[in-house]
């Protein structure tokens, strides 16, 4: 699921730049670009892409998403002006090829072109701003929703003595399957077993609350954890550390999550 989500985001970025180039290259009204030096268009495109991802990976996470809104917007507008200025410095020799009838007409062309390019640059940077903030707030909502579900949900365990125990899902630290029985290890140190497959248990639990670390073990993702070699160290609120083996199949995902 995570790999699919990452691939989907990469394809979205490729589609955005593909569409941008499709509109950008044949329409000269979007760019006062030189016909005598076409390589400059590619230089400008690469600089714009660099600014977009600088904004996406550095400015937004470190400033906007941490509450420095005023500082972020000042830098954002400064970047738009800086890039537009760099673009005109690169293209200025080609503006001299214009043969205006008077100085006023020439200035009007330059001002209009500068304004159009500034709006274009601000627009593409704003698009990446929306992509980043939308993803951040969506993940934040999912995390909060996951916490609420976990705190309010219960799971019924039919024990070997035919007794049914209803436990809070938030109290389940991890779940292991051994010899046809699934064992539920709780935060208070107690353990209950049920004759049921781990796959069945996994399908009955709310989606996204538990994560598989090997073929026979699920862990509660609400508890802090860290990876040490091929071992997952799961920490409980009472200070206990539980050591669980992570299989190579799930190691990559666990490292990314931690």
Short mmCIF file of C-alpha atoms in Angstrom, two decimals:
data_model
loop_
_atom_site.label_atom_id
_atom_site.label_comp_id
_atom_site.label_asym_id
_atom_site.label_seq_id
_atom_site.Cartn_x
_atom_site.Cartn_y
_atom_site.Cartn_z
CA UNK A 1 0.00 0.00 0.00
CA UNK A 2 2.81 2.42 0.89
CA UNK A 3 4.69 1.53 -2.33
CA UNK A 4 1.51 2.13 -4.34
CA UNK A 5 0.99 5.49 -2.63
CA UNK A 6 4.58 6.54 -3.36
CA UNK A 7 4.29 5.44 -7.01
CA UNK A 8 1.02 7.37 -7.34
CA UNK A 9 2.66 10.55 -6.00
CA UNK A 10 5.62 10.18 -8.39
CA UNK A 11 3.26 9.73 -11.34
CA UNK A 12 1.31 12.81 -10.25
CA UNK A 13 4.48 14.93 -10.24
CA UNK A 14 5.46 13.58 -13.67
CA UNK A 15 1.97 14.39 -14.98
CA UNK A 16 2.17 17.95 -13.60
CA UNK A 17 5.50 18.65 -15.28
CA UNK A 18 4.39 16.94 -18.49
CA UNK A 19 1.28 19.11 -18.65
CA UNK A 20 3.33 22.21 -17.78
CA UNK A 21 5.78 21.56 -20.62
CA UNK A 22 2.93 20.74 -23.02
CA UNK A 23 1.35 24.14 -22.36
CA UNK A 24 4.61 25.99 -21.77
CA UNK A 25 6.69 25.18 -24.86
CA UNK A 26 4.31 26.02 -27.74
CA UNK A 27 2.68 29.07 -26.14
CA UNK A 28 4.96 32.06 -26.27
CA UNK A 29 2.44 34.24 -24.41
CA UNK A 30 3.41 32.34 -21.25
CA UNK A 31 7.04 33.27 -21.66
CA UNK A 32 8.88 36.16 -23.30
CA UNK A 33 11.48 33.61 -24.34
CA UNK A 34 14.17 33.87 -26.98
CA UNK A 35 13.75 32.17 -30.29
CA UNK A 36 17.45 32.59 -31.02
CA UNK A 37 18.61 30.81 -27.86
CA UNK A 38 16.22 27.89 -27.19
CA UNK A 39 18.62 26.28 -24.69
CA UNK A 40 17.75 29.08 -22.28
CA UNK A 41 14.20 27.72 -22.02
CA UNK A 42 15.55 24.45 -20.63
CA UNK A 43 17.79 26.30 -18.17
CA UNK A 44 14.81 28.31 -16.94
CA UNK A 45 12.70 25.15 -16.68
CA UNK A 46 15.33 23.39 -14.56
CA UNK A 47 15.69 26.42 -12.28
CA UNK A 48 11.92 26.58 -11.83
CA UNK A 49 11.80 22.88 -10.99
CA UNK A 50 14.60 23.35 -8.44
CA UNK A 51 12.71 26.19 -6.76
CA UNK A 52 9.52 24.13 -6.67
CA UNK A 53 11.16 21.21 -4.86
CA UNK A 54 13.13 23.52 -2.57
CA UNK A 55 9.75 24.94 -1.58
CA UNK A 56 8.19 21.45 -1.38
CA UNK A 57 10.82 19.64 0.67
CA UNK A 58 12.44 22.42 2.73
CA UNK A 59 10.48 25.66 3.06
CA UNK A 60 7.00 24.23 3.63
CA UNK A 61 7.99 21.53 6.18
CA UNK A 62 10.42 23.77 8.10
CA UNK A 63 8.45 27.02 8.07
CA UNK A 64 4.79 26.81 7.08
CA UNK A 65 3.97 23.48 8.73
CA UNK A 66 5.79 24.50 11.93
CA UNK A 67 3.80 27.73 12.29
CA UNK A 68 6.14 30.36 10.78
CA UNK A 69 3.47 31.54 8.33
CA UNK A 70 4.60 35.16 7.92
CA UNK A 71 8.23 34.19 7.42
CA UNK A 72 7.23 31.52 4.91
CA UNK A 73 5.16 33.89 2.74
CA UNK A 74 7.87 36.54 2.77
CA UNK A 75 10.41 33.98 1.53
CA UNK A 76 7.86 32.55 -0.94
CA UNK A 77 7.24 35.95 -2.57
CA UNK A 78 10.96 36.70 -2.49
CA UNK A 79 11.69 33.46 -4.36
CA UNK A 80 9.07 34.33 -6.99
CA UNK A 81 10.62 37.76 -7.49
CA UNK A 82 14.16 36.35 -7.46
CA UNK A 83 13.40 33.70 -10.05
CA UNK A 84 11.54 36.15 -12.27
CA UNK A 85 14.49 38.53 -11.99
CA UNK A 86 16.97 35.78 -12.87
CA UNK A 87 14.85 34.85 -15.84
CA UNK A 88 14.90 38.40 -17.15
CA UNK A 89 18.64 38.71 -16.58
CA UNK A 90 19.10 35.58 -18.65
CA UNK A 91 16.80 36.83 -21.38
CA UNK A 92 17.63 40.54 -21.36
CA UNK A 93 19.89 40.42 -24.44
CA UNK A 94 16.93 39.05 -26.40
CA UNK A 95 14.69 41.89 -25.27
CA UNK A 96 17.05 44.24 -27.00
CA UNK A 97 16.02 42.57 -30.27
CA UNK A 98 12.61 44.21 -29.85
CA UNK A 99 12.29 47.29 -32.07
CA UNK A 100 9.69 49.41 -30.28
CA UNK A 101 8.49 52.66 -31.80
CA UNK A 102 9.02 54.48 -28.54
CA UNK A 103 10.47 54.04 -25.05
CA UNK A 104 7.02 53.93 -23.39
CA UNK A 105 5.95 51.02 -25.58
CA UNK A 106 9.14 49.11 -24.73
CA UNK A 107 8.63 49.63 -20.98
CA UNK A 108 5.04 48.47 -21.24
CA UNK A 109 6.15 45.24 -22.91
CA UNK A 110 8.77 44.61 -20.23
CA UNK A 111 6.35 45.33 -17.34
CA UNK A 112 3.61 43.18 -18.83
CA UNK A 113 6.03 40.33 -19.49
CA UNK A 114 7.54 40.56 -16.00
CA UNK A 115 4.06 40.50 -14.41
CA UNK A 116 2.96 37.53 -16.49
CA UNK A 117 6.09 35.53 -15.67
CA UNK A 118 5.80 36.43 -11.96
CA UNK A 119 2.19 35.17 -11.92
CA UNK A 120 3.21 32.02 -13.79
CA UNK A 121 6.05 31.27 -11.37
CA UNK A 122 3.87 31.99 -8.34
CA UNK A 123 1.17 29.73 -9.77
CA UNK A 124 3.40 26.67 -10.23
CA UNK A 125 5.00 27.19 -6.80
CA UNK A 126 1.50 27.50 -5.28
CA UNK A 127 0.47 24.24 -6.90
CA UNK A 128 3.29 22.41 -5.14
CA UNK A 129 2.38 24.25 -1.93
CA UNK A 130 -1.16 22.85 -2.20
CA UNK A 131 0.14 19.33 -2.91
CA UNK A 132 2.41 19.37 0.14
CA UNK A 133 -0.02 20.92 2.62
CA UNK A 134 -2.89 18.73 1.42
CA UNK A 135 -0.80 15.60 1.98
CA UNK A 136 0.33 16.83 5.43
CA UNK A 137 -3.18 17.63 6.67
CA UNK A 138 -4.61 14.43 5.20
CA UNK A 139 -2.01 12.32 7.03
CA UNK A 140 -2.61 14.32 10.22
CA UNK A 141 -6.36 13.69 9.99
CA UNK A 142 -5.81 9.99 9.36
CA UNK A 143 -3.52 9.78 12.38
CA UNK A 144 -6.03 11.55 14.63
CA UNK A 145 -8.85 9.39 13.32
CA UNK A 146 -6.75 6.29 13.89
CA UNK A 147 -6.11 7.34 17.52
CA UNK A 148 -9.81 7.96 18.16
CA UNK A 149 -10.79 4.60 16.66
CA UNK A 150 -8.12 2.83 18.67
CA UNK A 151 -9.18 4.40 21.97
CA UNK A 152 -12.89 3.74 21.49
CA UNK A 153 -12.77 0.29 19.84
CA UNK A 154 -12.95 -3.06 21.60
CA UNK A 155 -12.10 -6.58 20.47
CA UNK A 156 -13.84 -9.72 21.68
CA UNK A 157 -11.51 -12.62 22.44
CA UNK A 158 -13.07 -16.06 22.72
CA UNK A 159 -10.66 -17.74 25.13
CA UNK A 160 -9.90 -21.46 25.26
CA UNK A 161 -12.27 -21.80 28.24
CA UNK A 162 -15.16 -20.63 26.01
CA UNK A 163 -15.23 -17.35 27.85
CA UNK A 164 -15.45 -14.18 25.80
CA UNK A 165 -13.35 -11.25 26.97
CA UNK A 166 -13.89 -7.77 25.59
CA UNK A 167 -10.64 -5.80 25.65
CA UNK A 168 -9.75 -2.29 24.53
CA UNK A 169 -7.82 -2.41 21.29
CA UNK A 170 -5.56 0.32 22.70
CA UNK A 171 -4.53 -2.15 25.44
CA UNK A 172 -3.28 -4.78 22.98
CA UNK A 173 0.50 -4.39 22.60
CA UNK A 174 1.09 -7.15 20.07
CA UNK A 175 -0.52 -10.28 18.69
CA UNK A 176 1.26 -13.56 17.89
CA UNK A 177 0.10 -16.75 16.24
CA UNK A 178 1.53 -20.12 17.34
CA UNK A 179 0.26 -23.64 16.65
CA UNK A 180 -3.27 -22.70 15.55
CA UNK A 181 -3.76 -20.30 18.46
CA UNK A 182 -3.48 -16.53 18.40
CA UNK A 183 -2.16 -14.87 21.56
CA UNK A 184 -3.16 -11.33 22.54
CA UNK A 185 -0.54 -9.65 24.75
CA UNK A 186 -2.00 -6.74 26.72
CA UNK A 187 -0.43 -3.67 28.28
CA UNK A 188 -0.88 -4.99 31.83
CA UNK A 189 1.17 -8.09 31.02
CA UNK A 190 -1.80 -10.46 30.69
CA UNK A 191 -2.19 -12.72 27.68
CA UNK A 192 -5.32 -14.32 26.19
CA UNK A 193 -5.41 -16.99 23.52
CA UNK A 194 -8.03 -17.84 20.93
CA UNK A 195 -8.30 -20.64 18.40
CA UNK A 196 -8.28 -18.43 15.32
CA UNK A 197 -5.97 -17.59 12.44
CA UNK A 198 -3.90 -14.41 12.47
CA UNK A 199 -5.29 -13.49 9.07
CA UNK A 200 -8.81 -13.63 10.48
CA UNK A 201 -7.83 -11.45 13.45
CA UNK A 202 -6.15 -8.98 11.16
CA UNK A 203 -9.30 -8.65 9.04
CA UNK A 204 -11.44 -8.02 12.16
CA UNK A 205 -9.23 -5.25 13.55
CA UNK A 206 -9.74 -1.62 12.41
CA UNK A 207 -7.61 -0.95 9.34
CA UNK A 208 -4.22 0.66 9.92
CA UNK A 209 -4.02 0.18 13.69
CA UNK A 210 -1.81 -2.91 13.61
CA UNK A 211 1.17 -3.71 11.42
CA UNK A 212 2.65 -7.06 10.51
CA UNK A 213 6.38 -7.50 11.23
CA UNK A 214 6.62 -11.19 10.31
CA UNK A 215 4.28 -13.99 9.25
CA UNK A 216 3.06 -14.62 12.79
CA UNK A 217 3.17 -11.24 14.56
CA UNK A 218 1.17 -8.01 14.52
CA UNK A 219 2.19 -4.98 16.57
CA UNK A 220 0.14 -2.04 17.80
CA UNK A 221 1.52 0.97 15.88
CA UNK A 222 0.47 3.34 18.68
CA UNK A 223 3.37 2.18 20.85
CA UNK A 224 6.86 3.65 20.28
CA UNK A 225 9.27 1.28 18.59
CA UNK A 226 12.77 1.18 17.14
CA UNK A 227 14.77 -1.17 14.95
CA UNK A 228 18.01 -2.77 16.19
CA UNK A 229 19.49 -5.01 13.51
CA UNK A 230 16.68 -7.50 12.75
CA UNK A 231 14.88 -6.91 16.05
CA UNK A 232 11.99 -4.57 16.80
CA UNK A 233 12.06 -3.05 20.29
CA UNK A 234 8.50 -2.23 21.33
CA UNK A 235 8.13 0.13 24.30
CA UNK A 236 5.09 0.07 26.61
CA UNK A 237 3.93 2.96 28.87
CA UNK A 238 5.10 1.09 31.98
CA UNK A 239 8.69 1.16 30.71
CA UNK A 240 8.82 -2.45 29.52
CA UNK A 241 10.69 -3.23 26.32
CA UNK A 242 9.48 -6.15 24.21
CA UNK A 243 11.86 -7.66 21.65
CA UNK A 244 10.28 -9.07 18.49
CA UNK A 245 11.90 -10.44 15.35
CA UNK A 246 11.32 -8.58 12.10
CA UNK A 247 11.46 -10.71 8.94
CA UNK A 248 13.43 -9.39 5.91
CA UNK A 249 10.16 -9.10 3.98
CA UNK A 250 8.88 -6.38 6.31
CA UNK A 251 12.21 -4.85 7.34
CA UNK A 252 12.25 -2.10 4.69
CA UNK A 253 8.81 -0.84 5.61
CA UNK A 254 9.57 -0.92 9.33
CA UNK A 255 12.77 1.11 8.84
CA UNK A 256 10.85 3.73 6.82
CA UNK A 257 8.12 3.95 9.47
CA UNK A 258 10.67 4.41 12.23
#
